[in-house]
Short mmCIF file of C-alpha atoms (C1' of nucleotides) in Angstrom, two decimals:
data_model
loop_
_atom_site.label_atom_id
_atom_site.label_comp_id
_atom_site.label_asym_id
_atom_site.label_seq_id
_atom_site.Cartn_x
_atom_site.Cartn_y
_atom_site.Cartn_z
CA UNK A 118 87.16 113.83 128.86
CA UNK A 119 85.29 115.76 126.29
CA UNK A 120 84.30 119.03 126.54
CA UNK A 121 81.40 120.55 125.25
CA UNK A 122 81.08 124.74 124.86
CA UNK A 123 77.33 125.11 124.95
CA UNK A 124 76.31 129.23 123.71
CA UNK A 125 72.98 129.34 124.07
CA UNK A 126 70.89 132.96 125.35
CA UNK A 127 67.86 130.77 126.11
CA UNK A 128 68.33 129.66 130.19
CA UNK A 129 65.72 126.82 129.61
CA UNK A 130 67.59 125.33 126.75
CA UNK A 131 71.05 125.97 128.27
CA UNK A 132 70.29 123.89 131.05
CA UNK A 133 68.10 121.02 129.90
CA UNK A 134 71.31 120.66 127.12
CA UNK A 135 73.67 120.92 130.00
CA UNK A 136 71.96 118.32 131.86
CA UNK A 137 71.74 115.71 129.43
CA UNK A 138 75.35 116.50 127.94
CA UNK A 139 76.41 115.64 131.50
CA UNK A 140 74.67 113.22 131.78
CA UNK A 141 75.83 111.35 128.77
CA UNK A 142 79.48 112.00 129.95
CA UNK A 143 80.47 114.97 128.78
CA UNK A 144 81.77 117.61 130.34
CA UNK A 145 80.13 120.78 129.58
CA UNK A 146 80.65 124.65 129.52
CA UNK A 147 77.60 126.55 129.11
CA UNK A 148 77.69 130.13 128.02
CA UNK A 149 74.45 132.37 127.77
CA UNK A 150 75.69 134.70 125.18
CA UNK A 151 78.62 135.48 122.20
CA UNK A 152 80.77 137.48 123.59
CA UNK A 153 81.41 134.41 127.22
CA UNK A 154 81.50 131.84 124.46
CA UNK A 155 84.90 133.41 122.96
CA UNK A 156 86.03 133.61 126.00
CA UNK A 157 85.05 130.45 127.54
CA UNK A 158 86.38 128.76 124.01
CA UNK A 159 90.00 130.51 124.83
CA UNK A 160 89.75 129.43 127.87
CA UNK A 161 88.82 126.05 128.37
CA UNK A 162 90.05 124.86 124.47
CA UNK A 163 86.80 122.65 124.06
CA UNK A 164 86.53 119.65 121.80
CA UNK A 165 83.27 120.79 120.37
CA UNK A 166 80.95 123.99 120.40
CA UNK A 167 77.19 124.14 119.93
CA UNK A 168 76.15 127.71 118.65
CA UNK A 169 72.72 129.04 119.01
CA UNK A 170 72.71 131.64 116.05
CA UNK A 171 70.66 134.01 117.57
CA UNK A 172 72.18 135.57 121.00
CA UNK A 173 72.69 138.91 122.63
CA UNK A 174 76.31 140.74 121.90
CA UNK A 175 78.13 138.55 119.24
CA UNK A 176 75.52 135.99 117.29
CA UNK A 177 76.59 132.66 116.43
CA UNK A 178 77.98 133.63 112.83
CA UNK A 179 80.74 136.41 114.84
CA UNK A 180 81.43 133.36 117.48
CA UNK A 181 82.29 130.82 114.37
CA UNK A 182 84.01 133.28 112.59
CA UNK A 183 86.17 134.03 116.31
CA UNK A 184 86.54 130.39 116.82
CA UNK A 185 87.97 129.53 113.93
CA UNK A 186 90.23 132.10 113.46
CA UNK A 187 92.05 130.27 116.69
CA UNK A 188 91.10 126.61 116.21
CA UNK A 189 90.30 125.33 112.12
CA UNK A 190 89.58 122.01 113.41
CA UNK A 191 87.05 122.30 116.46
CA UNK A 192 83.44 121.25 115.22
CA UNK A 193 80.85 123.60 115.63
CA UNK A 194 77.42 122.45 115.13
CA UNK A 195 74.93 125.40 114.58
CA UNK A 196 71.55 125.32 116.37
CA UNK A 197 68.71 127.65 114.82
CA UNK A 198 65.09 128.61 115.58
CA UNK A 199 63.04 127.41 111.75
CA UNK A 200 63.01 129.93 110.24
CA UNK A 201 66.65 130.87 109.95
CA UNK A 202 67.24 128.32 107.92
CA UNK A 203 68.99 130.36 105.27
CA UNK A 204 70.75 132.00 107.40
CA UNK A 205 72.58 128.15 107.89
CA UNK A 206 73.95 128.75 104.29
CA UNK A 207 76.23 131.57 106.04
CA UNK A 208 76.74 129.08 109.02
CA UNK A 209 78.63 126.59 106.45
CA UNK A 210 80.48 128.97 104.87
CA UNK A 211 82.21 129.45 108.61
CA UNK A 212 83.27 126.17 108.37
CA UNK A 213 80.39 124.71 110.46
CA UNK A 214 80.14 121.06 110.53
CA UNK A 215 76.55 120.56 110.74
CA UNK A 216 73.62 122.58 112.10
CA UNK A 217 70.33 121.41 113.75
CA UNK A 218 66.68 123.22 113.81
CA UNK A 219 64.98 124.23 116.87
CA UNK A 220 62.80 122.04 118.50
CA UNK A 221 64.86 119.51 118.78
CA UNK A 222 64.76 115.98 120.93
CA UNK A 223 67.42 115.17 123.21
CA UNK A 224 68.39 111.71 121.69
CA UNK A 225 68.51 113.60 118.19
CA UNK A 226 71.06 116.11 118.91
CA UNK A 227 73.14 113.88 121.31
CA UNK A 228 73.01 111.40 117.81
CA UNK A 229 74.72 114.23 115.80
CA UNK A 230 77.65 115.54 118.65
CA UNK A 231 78.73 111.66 118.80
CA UNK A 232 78.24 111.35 115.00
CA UNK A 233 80.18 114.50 114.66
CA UNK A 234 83.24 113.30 117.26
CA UNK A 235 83.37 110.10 115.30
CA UNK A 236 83.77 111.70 111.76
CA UNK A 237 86.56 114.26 113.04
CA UNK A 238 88.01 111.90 115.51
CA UNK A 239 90.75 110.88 113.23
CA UNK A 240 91.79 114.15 113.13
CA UNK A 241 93.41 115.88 116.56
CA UNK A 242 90.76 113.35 118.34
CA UNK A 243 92.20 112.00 121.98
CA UNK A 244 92.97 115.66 123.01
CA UNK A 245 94.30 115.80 126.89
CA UNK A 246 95.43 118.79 127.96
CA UNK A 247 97.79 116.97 130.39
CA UNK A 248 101.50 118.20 131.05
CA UNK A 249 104.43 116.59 129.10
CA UNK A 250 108.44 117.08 128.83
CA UNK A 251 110.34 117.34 126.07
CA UNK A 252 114.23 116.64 126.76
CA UNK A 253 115.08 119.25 129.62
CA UNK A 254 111.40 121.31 128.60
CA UNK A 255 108.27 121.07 130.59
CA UNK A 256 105.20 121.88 128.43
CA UNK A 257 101.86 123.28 130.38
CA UNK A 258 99.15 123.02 127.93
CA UNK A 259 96.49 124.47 129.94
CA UNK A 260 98.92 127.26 130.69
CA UNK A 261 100.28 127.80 127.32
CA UNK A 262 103.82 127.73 128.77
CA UNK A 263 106.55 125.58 128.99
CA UNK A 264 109.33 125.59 131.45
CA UNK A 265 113.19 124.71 131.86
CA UNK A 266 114.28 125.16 135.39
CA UNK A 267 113.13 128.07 136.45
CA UNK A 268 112.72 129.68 133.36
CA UNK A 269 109.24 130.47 131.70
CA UNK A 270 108.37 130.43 128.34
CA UNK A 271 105.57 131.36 125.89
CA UNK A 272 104.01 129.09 123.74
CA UNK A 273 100.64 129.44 121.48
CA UNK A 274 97.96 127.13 120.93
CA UNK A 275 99.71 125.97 118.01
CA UNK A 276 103.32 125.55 119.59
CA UNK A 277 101.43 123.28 122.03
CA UNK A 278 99.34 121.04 118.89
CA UNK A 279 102.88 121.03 117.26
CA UNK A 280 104.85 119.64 120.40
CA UNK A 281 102.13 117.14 121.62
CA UNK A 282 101.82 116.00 118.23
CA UNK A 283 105.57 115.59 118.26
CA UNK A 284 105.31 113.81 121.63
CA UNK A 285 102.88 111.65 121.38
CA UNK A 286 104.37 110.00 118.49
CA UNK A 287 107.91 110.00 119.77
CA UNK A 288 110.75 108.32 117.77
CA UNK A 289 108.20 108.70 114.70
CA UNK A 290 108.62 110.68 111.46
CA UNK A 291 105.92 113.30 111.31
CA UNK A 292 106.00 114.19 107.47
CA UNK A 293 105.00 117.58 106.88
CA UNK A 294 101.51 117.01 105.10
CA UNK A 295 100.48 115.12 108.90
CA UNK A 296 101.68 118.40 110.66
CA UNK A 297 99.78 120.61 108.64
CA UNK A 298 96.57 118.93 108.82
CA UNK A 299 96.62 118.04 112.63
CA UNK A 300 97.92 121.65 113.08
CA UNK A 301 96.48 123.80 110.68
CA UNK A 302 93.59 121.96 109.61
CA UNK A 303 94.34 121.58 105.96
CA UNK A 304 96.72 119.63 103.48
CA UNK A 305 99.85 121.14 103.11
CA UNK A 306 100.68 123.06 99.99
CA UNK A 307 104.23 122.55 98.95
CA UNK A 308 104.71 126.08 97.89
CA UNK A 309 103.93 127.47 101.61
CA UNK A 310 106.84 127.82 103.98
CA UNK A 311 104.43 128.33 106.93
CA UNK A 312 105.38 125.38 108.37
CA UNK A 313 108.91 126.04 107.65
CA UNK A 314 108.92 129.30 109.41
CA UNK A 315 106.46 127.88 112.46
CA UNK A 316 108.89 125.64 113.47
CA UNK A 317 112.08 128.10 112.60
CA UNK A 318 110.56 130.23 115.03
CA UNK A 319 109.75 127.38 117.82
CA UNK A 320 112.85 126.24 117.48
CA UNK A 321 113.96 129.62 118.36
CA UNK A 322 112.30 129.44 121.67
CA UNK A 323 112.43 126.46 122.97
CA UNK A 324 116.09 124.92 122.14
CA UNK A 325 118.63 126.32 123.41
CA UNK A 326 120.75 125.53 120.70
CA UNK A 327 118.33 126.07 117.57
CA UNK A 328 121.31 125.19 114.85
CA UNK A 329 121.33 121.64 116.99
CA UNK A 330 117.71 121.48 117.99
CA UNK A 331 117.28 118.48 120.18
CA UNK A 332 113.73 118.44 120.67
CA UNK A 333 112.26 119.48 116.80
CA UNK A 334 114.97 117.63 115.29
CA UNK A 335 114.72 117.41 111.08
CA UNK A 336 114.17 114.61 109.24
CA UNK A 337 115.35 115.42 105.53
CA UNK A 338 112.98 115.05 102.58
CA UNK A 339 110.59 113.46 105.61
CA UNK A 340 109.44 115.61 108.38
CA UNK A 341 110.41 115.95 111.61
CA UNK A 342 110.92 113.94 115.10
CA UNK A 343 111.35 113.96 118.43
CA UNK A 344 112.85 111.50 121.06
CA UNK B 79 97.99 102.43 92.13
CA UNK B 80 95.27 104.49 94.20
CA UNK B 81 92.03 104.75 91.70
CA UNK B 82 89.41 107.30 92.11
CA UNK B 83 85.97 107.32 91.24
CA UNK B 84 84.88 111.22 89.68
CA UNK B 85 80.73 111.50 88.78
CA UNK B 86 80.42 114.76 87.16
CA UNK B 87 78.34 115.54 84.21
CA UNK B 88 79.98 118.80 83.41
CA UNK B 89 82.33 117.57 80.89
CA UNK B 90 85.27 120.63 81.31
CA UNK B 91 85.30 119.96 85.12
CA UNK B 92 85.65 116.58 84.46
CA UNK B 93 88.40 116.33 82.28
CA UNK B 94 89.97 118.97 84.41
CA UNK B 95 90.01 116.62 87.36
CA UNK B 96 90.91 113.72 85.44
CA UNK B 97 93.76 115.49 84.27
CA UNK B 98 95.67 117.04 87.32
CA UNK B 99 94.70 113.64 89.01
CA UNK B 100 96.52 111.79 86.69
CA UNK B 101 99.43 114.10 86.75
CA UNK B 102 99.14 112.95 90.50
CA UNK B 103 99.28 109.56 89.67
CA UNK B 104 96.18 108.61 90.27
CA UNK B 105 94.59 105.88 88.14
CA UNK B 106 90.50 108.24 87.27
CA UNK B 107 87.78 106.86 86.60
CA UNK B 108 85.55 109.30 84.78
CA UNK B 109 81.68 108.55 85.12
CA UNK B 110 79.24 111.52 83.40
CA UNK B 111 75.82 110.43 85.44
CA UNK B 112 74.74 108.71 88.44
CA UNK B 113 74.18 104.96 87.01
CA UNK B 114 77.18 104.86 85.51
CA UNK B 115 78.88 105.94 88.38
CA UNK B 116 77.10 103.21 90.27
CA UNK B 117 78.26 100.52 87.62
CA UNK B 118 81.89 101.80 87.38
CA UNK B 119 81.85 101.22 91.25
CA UNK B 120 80.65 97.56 91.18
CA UNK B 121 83.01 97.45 88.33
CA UNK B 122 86.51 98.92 89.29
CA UNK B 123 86.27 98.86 93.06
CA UNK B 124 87.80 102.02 93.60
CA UNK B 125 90.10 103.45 96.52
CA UNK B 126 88.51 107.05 96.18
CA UNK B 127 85.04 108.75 95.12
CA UNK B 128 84.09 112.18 94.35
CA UNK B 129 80.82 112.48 93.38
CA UNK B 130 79.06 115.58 92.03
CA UNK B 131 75.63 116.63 94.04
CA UNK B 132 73.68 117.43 90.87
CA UNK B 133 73.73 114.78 87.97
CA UNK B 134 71.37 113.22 85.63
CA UNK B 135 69.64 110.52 86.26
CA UNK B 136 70.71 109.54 89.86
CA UNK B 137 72.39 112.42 91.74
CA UNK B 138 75.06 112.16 94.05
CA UNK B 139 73.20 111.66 97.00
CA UNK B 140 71.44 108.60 95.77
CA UNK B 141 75.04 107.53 94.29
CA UNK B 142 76.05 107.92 97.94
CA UNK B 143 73.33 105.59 99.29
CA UNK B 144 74.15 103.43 96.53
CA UNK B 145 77.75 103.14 97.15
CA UNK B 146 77.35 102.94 100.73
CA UNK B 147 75.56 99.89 100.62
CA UNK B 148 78.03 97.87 99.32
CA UNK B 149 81.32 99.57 100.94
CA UNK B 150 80.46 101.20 104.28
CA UNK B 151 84.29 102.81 104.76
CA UNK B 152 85.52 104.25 100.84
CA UNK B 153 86.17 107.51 101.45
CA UNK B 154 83.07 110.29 99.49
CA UNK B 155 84.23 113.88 98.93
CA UNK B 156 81.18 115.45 97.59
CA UNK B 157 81.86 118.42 94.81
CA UNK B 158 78.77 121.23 95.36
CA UNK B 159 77.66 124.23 93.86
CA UNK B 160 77.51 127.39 95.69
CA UNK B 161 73.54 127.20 95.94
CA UNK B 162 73.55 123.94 97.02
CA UNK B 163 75.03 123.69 100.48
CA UNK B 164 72.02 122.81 102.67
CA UNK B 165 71.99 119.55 100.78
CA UNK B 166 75.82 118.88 101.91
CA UNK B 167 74.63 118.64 105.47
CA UNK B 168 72.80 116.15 104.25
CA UNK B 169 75.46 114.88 101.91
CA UNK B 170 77.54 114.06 105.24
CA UNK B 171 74.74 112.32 106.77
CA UNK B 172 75.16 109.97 104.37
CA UNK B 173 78.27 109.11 105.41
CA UNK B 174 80.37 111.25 103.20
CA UNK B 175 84.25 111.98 104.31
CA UNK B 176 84.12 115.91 103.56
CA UNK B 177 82.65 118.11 100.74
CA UNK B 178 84.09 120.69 98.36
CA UNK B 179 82.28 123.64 97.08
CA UNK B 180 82.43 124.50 93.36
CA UNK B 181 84.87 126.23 92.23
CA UNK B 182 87.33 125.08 94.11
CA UNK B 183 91.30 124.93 93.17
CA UNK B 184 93.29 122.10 91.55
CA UNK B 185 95.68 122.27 94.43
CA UNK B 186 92.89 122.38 96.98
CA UNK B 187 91.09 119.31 95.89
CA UNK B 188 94.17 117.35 95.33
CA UNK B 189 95.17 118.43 98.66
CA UNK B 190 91.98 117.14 100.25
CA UNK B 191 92.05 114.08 98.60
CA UNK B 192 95.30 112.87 99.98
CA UNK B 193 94.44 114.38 103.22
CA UNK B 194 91.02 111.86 103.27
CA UNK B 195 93.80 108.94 101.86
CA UNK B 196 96.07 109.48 104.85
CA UNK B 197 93.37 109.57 107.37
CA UNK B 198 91.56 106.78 106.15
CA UNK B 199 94.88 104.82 105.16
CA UNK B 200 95.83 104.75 108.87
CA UNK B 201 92.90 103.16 110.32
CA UNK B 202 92.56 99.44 109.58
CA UNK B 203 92.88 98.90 106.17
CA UNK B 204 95.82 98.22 103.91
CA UNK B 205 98.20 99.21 106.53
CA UNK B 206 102.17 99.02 104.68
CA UNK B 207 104.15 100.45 107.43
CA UNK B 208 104.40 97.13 109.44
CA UNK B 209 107.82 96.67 111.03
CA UNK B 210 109.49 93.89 109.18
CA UNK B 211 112.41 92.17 109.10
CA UNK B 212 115.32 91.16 106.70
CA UNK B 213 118.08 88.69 107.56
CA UNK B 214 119.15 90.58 111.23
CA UNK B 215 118.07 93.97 110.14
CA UNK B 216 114.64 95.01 111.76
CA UNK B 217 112.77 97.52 109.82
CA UNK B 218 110.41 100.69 111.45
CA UNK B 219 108.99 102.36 107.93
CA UNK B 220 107.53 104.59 110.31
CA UNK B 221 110.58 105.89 112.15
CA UNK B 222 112.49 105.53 108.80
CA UNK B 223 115.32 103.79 110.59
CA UNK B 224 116.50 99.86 110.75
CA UNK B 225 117.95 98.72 113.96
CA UNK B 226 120.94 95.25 114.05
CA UNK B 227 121.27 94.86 117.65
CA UNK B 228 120.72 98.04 119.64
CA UNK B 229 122.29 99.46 116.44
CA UNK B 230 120.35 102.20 114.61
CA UNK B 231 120.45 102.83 110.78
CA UNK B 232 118.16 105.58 109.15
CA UNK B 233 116.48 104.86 105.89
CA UNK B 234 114.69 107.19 103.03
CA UNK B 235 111.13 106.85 102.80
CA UNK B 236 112.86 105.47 99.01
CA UNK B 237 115.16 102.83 101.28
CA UNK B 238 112.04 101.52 102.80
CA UNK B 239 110.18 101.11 99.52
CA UNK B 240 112.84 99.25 97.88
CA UNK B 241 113.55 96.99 101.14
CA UNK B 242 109.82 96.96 101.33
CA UNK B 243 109.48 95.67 97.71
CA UNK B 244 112.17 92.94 98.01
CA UNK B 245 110.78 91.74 101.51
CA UNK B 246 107.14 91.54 99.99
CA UNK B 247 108.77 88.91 97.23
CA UNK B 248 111.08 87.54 98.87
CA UNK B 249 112.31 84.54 96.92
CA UNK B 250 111.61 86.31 93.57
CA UNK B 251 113.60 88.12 91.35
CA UNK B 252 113.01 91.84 91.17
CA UNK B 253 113.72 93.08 87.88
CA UNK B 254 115.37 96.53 86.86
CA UNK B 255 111.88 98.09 85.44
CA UNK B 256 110.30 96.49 88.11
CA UNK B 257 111.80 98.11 90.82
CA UNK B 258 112.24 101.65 89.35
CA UNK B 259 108.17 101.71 88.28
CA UNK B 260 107.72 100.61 91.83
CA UNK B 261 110.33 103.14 94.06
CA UNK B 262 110.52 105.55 91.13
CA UNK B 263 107.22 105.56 89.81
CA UNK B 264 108.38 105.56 86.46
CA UNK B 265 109.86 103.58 83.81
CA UNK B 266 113.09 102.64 84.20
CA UNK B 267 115.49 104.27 81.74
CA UNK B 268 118.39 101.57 80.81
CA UNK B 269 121.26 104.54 80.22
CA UNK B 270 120.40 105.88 83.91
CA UNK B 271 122.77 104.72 86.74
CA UNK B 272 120.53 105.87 89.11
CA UNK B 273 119.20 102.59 90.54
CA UNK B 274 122.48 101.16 90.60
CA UNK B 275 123.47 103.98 92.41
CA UNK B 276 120.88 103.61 95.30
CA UNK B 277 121.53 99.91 95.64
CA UNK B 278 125.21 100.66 96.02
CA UNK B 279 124.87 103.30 98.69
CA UNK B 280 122.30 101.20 99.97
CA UNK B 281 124.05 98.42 100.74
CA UNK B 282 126.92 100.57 102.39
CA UNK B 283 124.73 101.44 104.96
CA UNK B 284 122.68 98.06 105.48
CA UNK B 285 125.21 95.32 104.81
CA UNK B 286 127.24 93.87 107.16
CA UNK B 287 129.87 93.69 103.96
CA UNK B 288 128.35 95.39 101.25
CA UNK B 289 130.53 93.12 98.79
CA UNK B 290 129.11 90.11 99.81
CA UNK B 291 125.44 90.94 100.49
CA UNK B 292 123.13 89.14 102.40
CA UNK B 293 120.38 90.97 101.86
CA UNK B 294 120.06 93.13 98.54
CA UNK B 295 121.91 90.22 96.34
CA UNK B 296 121.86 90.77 92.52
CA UNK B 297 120.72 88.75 90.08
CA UNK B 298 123.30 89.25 87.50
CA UNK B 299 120.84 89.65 83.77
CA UNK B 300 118.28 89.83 85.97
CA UNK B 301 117.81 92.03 88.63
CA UNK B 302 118.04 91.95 92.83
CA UNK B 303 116.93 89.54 95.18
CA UNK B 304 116.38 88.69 98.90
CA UNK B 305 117.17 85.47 100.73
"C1'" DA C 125 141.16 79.02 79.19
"C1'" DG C 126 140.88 83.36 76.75
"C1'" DC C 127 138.49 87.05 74.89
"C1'" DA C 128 134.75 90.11 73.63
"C1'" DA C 129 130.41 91.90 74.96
"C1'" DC C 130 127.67 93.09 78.30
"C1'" DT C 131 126.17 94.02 83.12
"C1'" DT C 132 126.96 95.84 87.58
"C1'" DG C 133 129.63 98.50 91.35
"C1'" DT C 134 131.18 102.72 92.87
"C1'" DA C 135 133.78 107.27 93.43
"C1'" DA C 136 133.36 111.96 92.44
"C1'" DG C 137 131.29 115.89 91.01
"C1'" DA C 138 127.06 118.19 89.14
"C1'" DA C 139 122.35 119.03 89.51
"C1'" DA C 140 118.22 119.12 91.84
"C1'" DG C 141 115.58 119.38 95.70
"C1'" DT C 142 114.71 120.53 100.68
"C1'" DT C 143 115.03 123.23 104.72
"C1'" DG C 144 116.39 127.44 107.62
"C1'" DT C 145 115.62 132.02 108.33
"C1'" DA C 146 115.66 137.20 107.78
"C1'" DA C 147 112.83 140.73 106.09
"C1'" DG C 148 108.77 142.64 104.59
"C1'" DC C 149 103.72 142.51 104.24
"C1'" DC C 150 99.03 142.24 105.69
"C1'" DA C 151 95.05 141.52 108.47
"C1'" DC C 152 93.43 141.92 112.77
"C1'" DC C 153 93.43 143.83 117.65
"C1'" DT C 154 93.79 147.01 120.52
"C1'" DA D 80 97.69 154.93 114.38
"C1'" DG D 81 100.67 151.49 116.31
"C1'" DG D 82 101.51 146.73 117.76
"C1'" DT D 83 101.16 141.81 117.04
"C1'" DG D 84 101.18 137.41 114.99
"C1'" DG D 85 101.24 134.77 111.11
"C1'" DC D 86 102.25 134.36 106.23
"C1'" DT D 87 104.92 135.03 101.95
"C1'" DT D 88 109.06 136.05 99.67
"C1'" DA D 89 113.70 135.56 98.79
"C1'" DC D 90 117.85 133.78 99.30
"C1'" DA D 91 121.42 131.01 101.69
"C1'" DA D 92 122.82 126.67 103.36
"C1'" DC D 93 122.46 122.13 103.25
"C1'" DT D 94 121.26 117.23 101.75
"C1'" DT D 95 120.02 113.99 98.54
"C1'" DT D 96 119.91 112.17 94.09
"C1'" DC D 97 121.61 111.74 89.51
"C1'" DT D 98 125.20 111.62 85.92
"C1'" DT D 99 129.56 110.54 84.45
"C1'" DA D 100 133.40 107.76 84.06
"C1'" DC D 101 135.78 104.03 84.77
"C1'" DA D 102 136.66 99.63 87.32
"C1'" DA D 103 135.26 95.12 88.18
"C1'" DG D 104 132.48 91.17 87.50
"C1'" DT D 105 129.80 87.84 84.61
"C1'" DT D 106 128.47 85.36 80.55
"C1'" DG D 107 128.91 83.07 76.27
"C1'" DC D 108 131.57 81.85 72.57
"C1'" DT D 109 135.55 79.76 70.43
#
DNA sequence: AGCAACTTGTAAGAAAGTTGTAAGCCACCT
DNA sequence: AGGTGGCTTACAACTTTCTTACAAGTTGCT
């Protein structure tokens, strides 16, 4: 199910958007100004945001700018009244995927979200937020935590793309460039240890024997695996 | 050999990108304007294009259209200038794969290049990490391993190219430069042992008894061979 | 067959490359 | 200000790959 974070100060707009979102499938999450949209965004991890540039509290630049400092990969498409048009410059230097000027007809901007899910869905497309194990570890995406037996542990947003990425393609080799761009958004570049130290910390967490990890287990001069 | 298409008329940014791309091992294809851009397509057929958004003659966007119309999935990184970054909305309408905004690093585009070439590489196309299988050996290029009975054998991603190669001809000869140019990706230098080497080592883990091997045999003067 | 010349196989050690991780740094968030 | 998380740096530990050296195999010639 795909969901949609709608920011949008105008009530009219919110809704008629909300209603045909729905009605195409999508599950949506409207928020009437900047400052619910962060919030909404942490907490319901949406596959897609439309941003109305102009709203009460934090305006749609501060929301990008928020959003992506969490999440490289989500696209954002930008909706402006005309004469902010400029101002969409700024948008694209957020990292905005595309941005659409007010009026607009239903069919047009339901055409771009679908446009825009197909051109990223090759990237961190199918997302579930469904539960998974790992060897003895039970991983709660929508909680952020993961359990063995009784005890509870911490994982961030990224721990969780890093696991399910590892889990989904059990048995696998996940080379390193993969990881970084599902993960981080970008290519890898050989001279960062980012990764490296990502995982050395994981590791740290969630095996309980991180010198003989059995979940994150190395692959050399290849990536890594689980199975 | 990956080729790449680059339409730029600025002839230092050009040669720039011709030159770390070759370093790369990329096979360039430099075009200075729009038509010949167009003509080198028809002509080369490449695997890759980056195409500048302001040329002589016909600018990238019309090179886009052009393109498109004759190869719907090539993947397009568009290069822009600052100034310029309305248009790349537009740009991705056309059905370009991402854009680039001038000036942009040498590792940063060659990073986004292979990122496109992975991305695009897995869907359909000229998929090489089929299973396959040699004499009782079944090989999984993407789990790196090779399985005889319930058996389990890792591989190198270098393993798999040279099994890989053989299995592709089987029947033929492989010769010495042959191989190394392929798995190496260079010459082959006749005082190096190095090949050798691999085979030998190979064969200890793949062969059944590596002194009479069934399925890396050598072709004494000539080179290795399979079935 | 016997021998010389050449090619290939392989063990062992050297060199190169890859990964793990502690420590410090920096930007951002209270 | 202080805390936090993520990144970079720096170095240690580890793994693979290459070189060296010699053994063994093959070919062609007499």
């Amino acid at each position: 199910m795909t969901k949609i974070l709608i920011a949008e100060d105008d009530d009219h707009t919110r809704d008629a958007l909300r209603e045909v979102l729905t009605m195409e499938g999508y599950t949506v999450i409207p928020a009437s100004d900047g400052l619910q949209a962060v919030d909404f965004f942490r907490a319901e991890n949406p596959d897609f945001v439309c941003l109305d540039v102009m709203m009460p509290g934090l305006n749609g630049y501060e929301v990008c700018k928020q959003i992506r400092r969490q999440d490289e990969k989500v696209p954002i498409l930008f909706l402006t009244a005309k004469a902010e048009e400029i101002d969409t410059v700024l948008g694209l230097e957020l990292g905005a995927d595309d941005y659409m000027t007010k009026p607009f007809g239903v069919k047009e901007i339901i055409a771009r979200i679908r446009a825009i899910l197909r051109r990223t869905a090759s990237r961190g497309g199918g997302r579930t937020d469904d539960d998974f194990t790992m060897d003895d570890l039970r991983i709660v995406p929508t909680e952020l935590r993961a359990y063995r037996d009784k005890i509870e542990l911490a994982l961030s947003p990224r721990d969780v793309k890093v696991l399910r990425l590892l889990y989904e393609r059990r048995g696998k080799v996940i080379d390193r460039n993969t990881l970084a761009d599902e993960v981080w958004g970008v290519d890898y570049f050989p001279e960062s240890r980012a990764l490296d130290q990502h995982i050395s910390q994981l590791r740290k967490r969630i095996e309980k024997d991180p010198a003989q990890p059995r979940i994150i287990r190395t692959v050399h001069g290849a990536g890594y695996r689980f199975e």
